[in-house]
Short mmCIF file of C-alpha atoms in Angstrom, two decimals:
data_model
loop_
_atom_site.label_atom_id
_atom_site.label_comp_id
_atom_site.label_asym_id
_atom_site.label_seq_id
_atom_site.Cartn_x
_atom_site.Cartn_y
_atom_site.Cartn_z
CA UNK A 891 -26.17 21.35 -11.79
CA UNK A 892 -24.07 22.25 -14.36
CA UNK A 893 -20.37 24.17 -14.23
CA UNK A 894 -22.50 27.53 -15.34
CA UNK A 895 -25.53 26.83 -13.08
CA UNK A 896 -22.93 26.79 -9.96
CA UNK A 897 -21.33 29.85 -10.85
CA UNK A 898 -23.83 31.32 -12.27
CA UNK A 899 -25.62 30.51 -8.14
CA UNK A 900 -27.13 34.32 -7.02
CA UNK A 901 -27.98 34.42 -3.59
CA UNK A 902 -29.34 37.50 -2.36
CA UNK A 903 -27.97 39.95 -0.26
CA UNK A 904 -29.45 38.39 2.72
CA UNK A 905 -28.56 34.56 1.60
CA UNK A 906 -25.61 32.33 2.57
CA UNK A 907 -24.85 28.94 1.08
CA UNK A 908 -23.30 26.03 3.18
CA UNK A 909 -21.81 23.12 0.80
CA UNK A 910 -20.78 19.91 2.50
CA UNK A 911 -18.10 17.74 0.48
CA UNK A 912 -19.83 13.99 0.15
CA UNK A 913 -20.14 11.28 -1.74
CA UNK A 914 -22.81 12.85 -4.26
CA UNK A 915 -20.43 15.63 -4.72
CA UNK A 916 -21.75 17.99 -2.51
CA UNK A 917 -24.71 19.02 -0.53
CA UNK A 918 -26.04 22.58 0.02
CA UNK A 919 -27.83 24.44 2.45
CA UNK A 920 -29.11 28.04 1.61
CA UNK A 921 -30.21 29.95 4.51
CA UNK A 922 -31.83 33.69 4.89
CA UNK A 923 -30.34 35.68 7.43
CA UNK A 924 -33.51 37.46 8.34
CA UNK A 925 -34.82 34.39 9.19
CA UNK A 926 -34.14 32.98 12.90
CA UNK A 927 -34.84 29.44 11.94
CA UNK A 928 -33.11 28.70 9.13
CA UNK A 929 -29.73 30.38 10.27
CA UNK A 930 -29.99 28.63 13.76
CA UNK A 931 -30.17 24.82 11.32
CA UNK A 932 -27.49 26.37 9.18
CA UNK A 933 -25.58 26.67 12.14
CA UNK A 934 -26.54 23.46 14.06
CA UNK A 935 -25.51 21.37 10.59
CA UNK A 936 -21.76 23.80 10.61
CA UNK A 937 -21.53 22.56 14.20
CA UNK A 938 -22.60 19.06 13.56
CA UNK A 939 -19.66 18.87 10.77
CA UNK A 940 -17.04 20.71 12.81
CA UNK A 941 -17.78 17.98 15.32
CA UNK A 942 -16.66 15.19 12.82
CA UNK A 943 -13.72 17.24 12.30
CA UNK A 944 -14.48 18.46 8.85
CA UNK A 945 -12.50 21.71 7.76
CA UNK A 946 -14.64 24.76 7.26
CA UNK A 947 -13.87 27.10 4.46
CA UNK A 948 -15.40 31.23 4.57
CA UNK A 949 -14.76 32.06 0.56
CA UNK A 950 -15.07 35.99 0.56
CA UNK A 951 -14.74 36.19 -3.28
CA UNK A 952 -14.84 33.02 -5.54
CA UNK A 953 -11.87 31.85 -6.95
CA UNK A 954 -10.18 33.64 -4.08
CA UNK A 955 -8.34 31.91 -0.82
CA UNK A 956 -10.91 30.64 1.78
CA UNK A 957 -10.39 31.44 5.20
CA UNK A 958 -10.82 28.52 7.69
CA UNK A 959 -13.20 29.08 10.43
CA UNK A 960 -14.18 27.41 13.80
CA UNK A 961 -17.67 29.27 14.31
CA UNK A 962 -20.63 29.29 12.25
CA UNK A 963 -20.23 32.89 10.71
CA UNK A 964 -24.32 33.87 9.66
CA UNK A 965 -23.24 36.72 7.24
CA UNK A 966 -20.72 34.56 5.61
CA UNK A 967 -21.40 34.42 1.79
CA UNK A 968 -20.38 31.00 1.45
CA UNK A 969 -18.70 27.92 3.35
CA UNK A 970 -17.15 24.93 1.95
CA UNK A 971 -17.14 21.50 4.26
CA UNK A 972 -14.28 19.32 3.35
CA UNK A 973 -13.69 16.30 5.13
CA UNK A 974 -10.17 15.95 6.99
CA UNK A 975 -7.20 14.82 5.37
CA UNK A 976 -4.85 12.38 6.30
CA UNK A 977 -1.00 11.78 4.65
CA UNK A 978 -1.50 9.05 1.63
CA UNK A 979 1.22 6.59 0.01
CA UNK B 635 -1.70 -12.04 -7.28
CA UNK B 636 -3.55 -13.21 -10.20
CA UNK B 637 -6.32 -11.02 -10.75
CA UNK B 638 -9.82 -11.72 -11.55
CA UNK B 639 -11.97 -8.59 -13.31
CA UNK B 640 -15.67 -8.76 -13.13
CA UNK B 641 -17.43 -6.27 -15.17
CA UNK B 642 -20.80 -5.78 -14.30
CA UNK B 643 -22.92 -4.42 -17.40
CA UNK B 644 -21.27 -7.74 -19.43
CA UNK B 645 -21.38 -10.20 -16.86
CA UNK B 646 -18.15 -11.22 -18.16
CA UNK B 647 -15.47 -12.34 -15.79
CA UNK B 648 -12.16 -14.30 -15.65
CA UNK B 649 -10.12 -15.55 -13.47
CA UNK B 650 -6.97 -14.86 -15.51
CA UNK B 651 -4.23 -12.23 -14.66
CA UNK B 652 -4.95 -9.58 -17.20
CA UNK B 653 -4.11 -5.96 -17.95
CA UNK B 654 -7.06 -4.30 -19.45
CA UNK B 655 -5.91 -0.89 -21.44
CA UNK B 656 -8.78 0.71 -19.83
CA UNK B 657 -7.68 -0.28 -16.13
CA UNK B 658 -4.49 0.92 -16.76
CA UNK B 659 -4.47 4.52 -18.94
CA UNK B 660 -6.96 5.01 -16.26
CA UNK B 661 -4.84 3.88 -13.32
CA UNK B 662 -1.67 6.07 -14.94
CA UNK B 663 -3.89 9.43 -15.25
CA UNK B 664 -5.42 9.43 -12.02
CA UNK B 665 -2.57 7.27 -9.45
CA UNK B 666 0.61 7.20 -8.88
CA UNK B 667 1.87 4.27 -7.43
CA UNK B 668 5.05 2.08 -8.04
CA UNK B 669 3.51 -1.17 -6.47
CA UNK B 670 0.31 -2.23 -8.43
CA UNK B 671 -0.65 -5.20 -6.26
CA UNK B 672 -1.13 -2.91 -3.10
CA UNK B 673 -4.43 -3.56 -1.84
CA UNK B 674 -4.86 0.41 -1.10
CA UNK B 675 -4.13 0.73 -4.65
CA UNK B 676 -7.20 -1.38 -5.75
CA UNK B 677 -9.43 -0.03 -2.84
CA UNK B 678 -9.17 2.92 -4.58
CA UNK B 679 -9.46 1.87 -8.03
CA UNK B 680 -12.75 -0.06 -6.79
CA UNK B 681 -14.28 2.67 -5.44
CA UNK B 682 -13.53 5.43 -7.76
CA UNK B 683 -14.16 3.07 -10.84
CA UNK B 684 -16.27 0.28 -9.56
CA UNK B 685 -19.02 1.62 -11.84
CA UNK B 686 -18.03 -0.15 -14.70
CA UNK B 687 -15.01 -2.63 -13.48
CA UNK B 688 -14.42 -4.35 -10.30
CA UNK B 689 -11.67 -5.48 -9.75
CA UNK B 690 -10.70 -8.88 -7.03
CA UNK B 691 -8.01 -10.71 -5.72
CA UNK B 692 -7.41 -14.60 -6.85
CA UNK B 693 -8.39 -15.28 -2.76
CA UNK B 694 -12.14 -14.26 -3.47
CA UNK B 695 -12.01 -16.31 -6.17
CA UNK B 696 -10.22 -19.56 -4.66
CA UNK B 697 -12.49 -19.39 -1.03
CA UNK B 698 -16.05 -18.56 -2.23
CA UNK B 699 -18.24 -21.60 -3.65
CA UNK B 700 -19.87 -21.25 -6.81
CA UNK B 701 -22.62 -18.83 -6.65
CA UNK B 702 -25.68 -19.76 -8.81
CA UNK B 703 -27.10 -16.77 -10.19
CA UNK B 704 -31.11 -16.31 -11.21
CA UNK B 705 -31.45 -14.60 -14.84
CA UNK B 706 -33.72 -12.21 -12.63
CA UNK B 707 -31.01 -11.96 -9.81
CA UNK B 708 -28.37 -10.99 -12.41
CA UNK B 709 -30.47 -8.44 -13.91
CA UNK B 710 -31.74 -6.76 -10.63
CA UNK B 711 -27.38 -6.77 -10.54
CA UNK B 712 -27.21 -5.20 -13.58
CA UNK B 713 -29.67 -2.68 -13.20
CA UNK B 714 -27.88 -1.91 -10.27
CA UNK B 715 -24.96 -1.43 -11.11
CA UNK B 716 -25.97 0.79 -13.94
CA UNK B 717 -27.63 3.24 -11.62
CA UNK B 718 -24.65 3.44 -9.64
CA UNK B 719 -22.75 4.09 -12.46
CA UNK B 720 -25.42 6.99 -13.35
CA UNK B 721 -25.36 8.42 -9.83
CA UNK B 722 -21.22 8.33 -9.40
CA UNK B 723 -21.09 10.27 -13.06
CA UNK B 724 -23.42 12.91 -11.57
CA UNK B 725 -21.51 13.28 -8.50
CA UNK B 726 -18.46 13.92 -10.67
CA UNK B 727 -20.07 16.65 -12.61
CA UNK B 728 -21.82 17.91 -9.05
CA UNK B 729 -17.91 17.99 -7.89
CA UNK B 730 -16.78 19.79 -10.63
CA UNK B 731 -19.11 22.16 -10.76
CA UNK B 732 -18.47 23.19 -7.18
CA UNK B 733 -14.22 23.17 -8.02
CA UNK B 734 -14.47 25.52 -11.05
CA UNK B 735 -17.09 27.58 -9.32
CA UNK B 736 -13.96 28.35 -6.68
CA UNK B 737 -10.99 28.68 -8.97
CA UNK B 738 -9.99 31.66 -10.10
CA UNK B 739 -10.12 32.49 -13.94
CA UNK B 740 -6.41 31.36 -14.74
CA UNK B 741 -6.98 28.56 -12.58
CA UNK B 742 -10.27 27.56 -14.22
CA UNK B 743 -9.02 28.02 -17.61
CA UNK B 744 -5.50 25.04 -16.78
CA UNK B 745 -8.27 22.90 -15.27
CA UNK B 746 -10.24 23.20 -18.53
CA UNK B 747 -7.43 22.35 -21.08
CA UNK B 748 -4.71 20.86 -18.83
CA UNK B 749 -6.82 18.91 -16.20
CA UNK B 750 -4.71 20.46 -13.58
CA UNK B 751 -4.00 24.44 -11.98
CA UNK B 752 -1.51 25.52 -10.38
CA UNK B 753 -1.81 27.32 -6.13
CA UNK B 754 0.45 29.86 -5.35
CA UNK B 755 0.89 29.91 -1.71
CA UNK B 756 1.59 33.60 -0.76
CA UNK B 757 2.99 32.73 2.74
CA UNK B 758 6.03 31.26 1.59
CA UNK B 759 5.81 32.30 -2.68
CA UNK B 760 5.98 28.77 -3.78
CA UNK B 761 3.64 27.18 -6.34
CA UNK B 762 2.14 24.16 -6.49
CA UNK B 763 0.47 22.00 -9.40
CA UNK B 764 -2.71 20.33 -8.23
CA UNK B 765 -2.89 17.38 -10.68
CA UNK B 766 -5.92 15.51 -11.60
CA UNK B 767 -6.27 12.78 -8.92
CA UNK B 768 -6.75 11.57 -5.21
CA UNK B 769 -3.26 10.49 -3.95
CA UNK B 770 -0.03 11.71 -4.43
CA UNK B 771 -1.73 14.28 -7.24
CA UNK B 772 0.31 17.74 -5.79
CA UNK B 773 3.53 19.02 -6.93
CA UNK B 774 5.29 21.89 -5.44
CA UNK B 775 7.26 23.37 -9.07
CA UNK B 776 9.23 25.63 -9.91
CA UNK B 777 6.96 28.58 -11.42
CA UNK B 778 9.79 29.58 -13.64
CA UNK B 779 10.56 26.55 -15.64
CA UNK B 780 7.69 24.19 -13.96
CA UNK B 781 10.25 21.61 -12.77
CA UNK B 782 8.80 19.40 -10.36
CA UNK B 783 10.97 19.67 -6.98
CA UNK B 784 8.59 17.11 -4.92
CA UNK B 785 5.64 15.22 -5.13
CA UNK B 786 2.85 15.48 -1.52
CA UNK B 787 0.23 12.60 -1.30
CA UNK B 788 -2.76 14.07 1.25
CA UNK B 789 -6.17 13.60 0.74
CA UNK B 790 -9.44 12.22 2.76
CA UNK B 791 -9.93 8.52 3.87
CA UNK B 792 -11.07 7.04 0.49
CA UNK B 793 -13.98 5.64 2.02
CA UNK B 794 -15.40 9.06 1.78
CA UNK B 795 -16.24 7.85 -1.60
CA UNK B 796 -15.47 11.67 -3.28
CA UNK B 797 -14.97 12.46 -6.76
CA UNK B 798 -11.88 13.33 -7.69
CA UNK B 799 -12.87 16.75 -8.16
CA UNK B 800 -13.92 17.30 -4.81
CA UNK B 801 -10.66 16.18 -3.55
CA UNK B 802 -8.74 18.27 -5.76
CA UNK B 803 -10.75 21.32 -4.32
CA UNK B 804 -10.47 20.59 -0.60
CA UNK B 805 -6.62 20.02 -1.68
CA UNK B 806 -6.96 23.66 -2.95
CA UNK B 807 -8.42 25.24 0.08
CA UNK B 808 -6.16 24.01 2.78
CA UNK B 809 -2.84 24.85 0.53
CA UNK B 810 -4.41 28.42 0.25
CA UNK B 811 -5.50 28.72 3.99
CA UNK B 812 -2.90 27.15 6.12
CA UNK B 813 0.43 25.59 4.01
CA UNK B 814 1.92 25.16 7.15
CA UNK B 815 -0.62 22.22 8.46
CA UNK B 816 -0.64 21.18 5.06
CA UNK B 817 2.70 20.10 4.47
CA UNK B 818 2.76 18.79 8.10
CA UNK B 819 -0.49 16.58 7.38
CA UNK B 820 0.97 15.25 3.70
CA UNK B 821 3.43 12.50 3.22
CA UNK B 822 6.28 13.86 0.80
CA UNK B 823 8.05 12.01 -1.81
CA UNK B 824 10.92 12.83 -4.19
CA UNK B 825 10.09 14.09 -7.63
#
């Protein structure tokens, strides 16, 4: 996707996006919130994640500070995965 | 440690200490790092530039027999190396794509022309500069005259295998959400 196709991402009013930080750059998960199925998977992959110890990120507004979060959150617009960080050289 | 460089798409390869330009303008944009024959330092290097250079250490040379090489064998190599190359240049502009999407417009626009964008961190008002890189890439400045007070090296195990971008962004987050853990979690250095 490009820079423009990213931002230019509309979900609908009833859509969250889940995008975990990898080695391709990122993967996403869109899931409906009217639908039982596909927020229970969002929420067993946010789980899965927190597990590993990645950091979750609730961005309210892009561009904006993201809020870290412990639970899945189903009406969140969109989460960020990023893997934990350790002190470098 | 002499240093052999191997690059894949020519085949060529030497066993002779040698700075290539590339290596190096590449090495001073993107790390920091005042002793060049660390072995972290070329862990890195191989992973986030092993597409086109790979870079190993005079012992891999001096302990491994001779290797003969089918013409078929070296260009299944090549091949492969070439789609790796493809698939780490779309994971950079996947990356990116995700970063600018979650800077805001000021912030979007440095990154565009500068490479970099500066965090201000309301909990304490103090800015940093989130330079383009993995390790040792964040300066706290001062916003006034942009004088760089310290330099903080934090960023996932490099086995991850992220782009650069990515880094920068999760980088971003944390200094925004919780400063506190994130100046507890990075090593600092002087400026």
């Amino acid at each position: 996707m490009t820079p423009q196709q990213v931002l230019d991402i509309k979900l609908s009013p009833n859509q969250g996006l889940l995008a975990v930080m990898n080695d391709t750059g990122d993967t996403k998960t869109i899931w409906d919130r009217n639908n039982a199925d596909e927020v229970e998977a969002a929420r067993a992959q946010f789980d899965f994640f927190k597990k590993k110890g990645y950091m979750a990120y609730k961005i309210v507004v892009e561009g904006t500070k993201g809020e870290i979060i412990s639970k899945f959150d189903p009406s969140a617009e969109r989460i960020i995965f990023a893997p934990p960080m350790g002190g470098g050289m | 440690m002499a240093i052999g460089v191997v690059c894949p798409l020519t085949d060529r390869s030497t066993d002779m200490a040698y700075t290539s330009d590339e290596v190096w303008v590449c090495w001073n944009q993107e790390c920091i790092s005042s002793t060049a024959s660390n072995l972290v330092v070329w862990t890195y290097w191989n992973i986030e530039h092993n597409s086109s250079h790979v870079v190993t250490t005079n012992a891999d040379f001096a302990s491994s027999p001779p290797i003969i090489i089918t013409e078929e064998e070296n260009h299944r190599s090549r091949q492969y190396e070439v789609e790796k190359a493809k698939k780490r240049k779309e994971a950079r502009e996947k990356a990116e794509a995700l970063l600018l999407a979650n800077l805001s417009p000021e912030q979007r626009d440095q990154f565009k022309k500068q490479g970099n964008f500066v965090v201000h961190s309301s909990d304490k008002d103090r800015f940093y500069r989130v330079t383009y890189g993995q390790a040792g890439n964040v300066l706290l400045i001062e916003k006034a005259s942009g004088k760089v007070l310290k330099r903080l090296c934090i960023h996932p195990p490099f086995e991850h295998g992220l782009p650069t971008e990515d880094v920068m962004l999760a980088q971003k987050l944390l200094l925004e959400a919780d400063e506190k853990a994130f100046l507890k979690t990075a090593n600092h250095h002087a400026a």
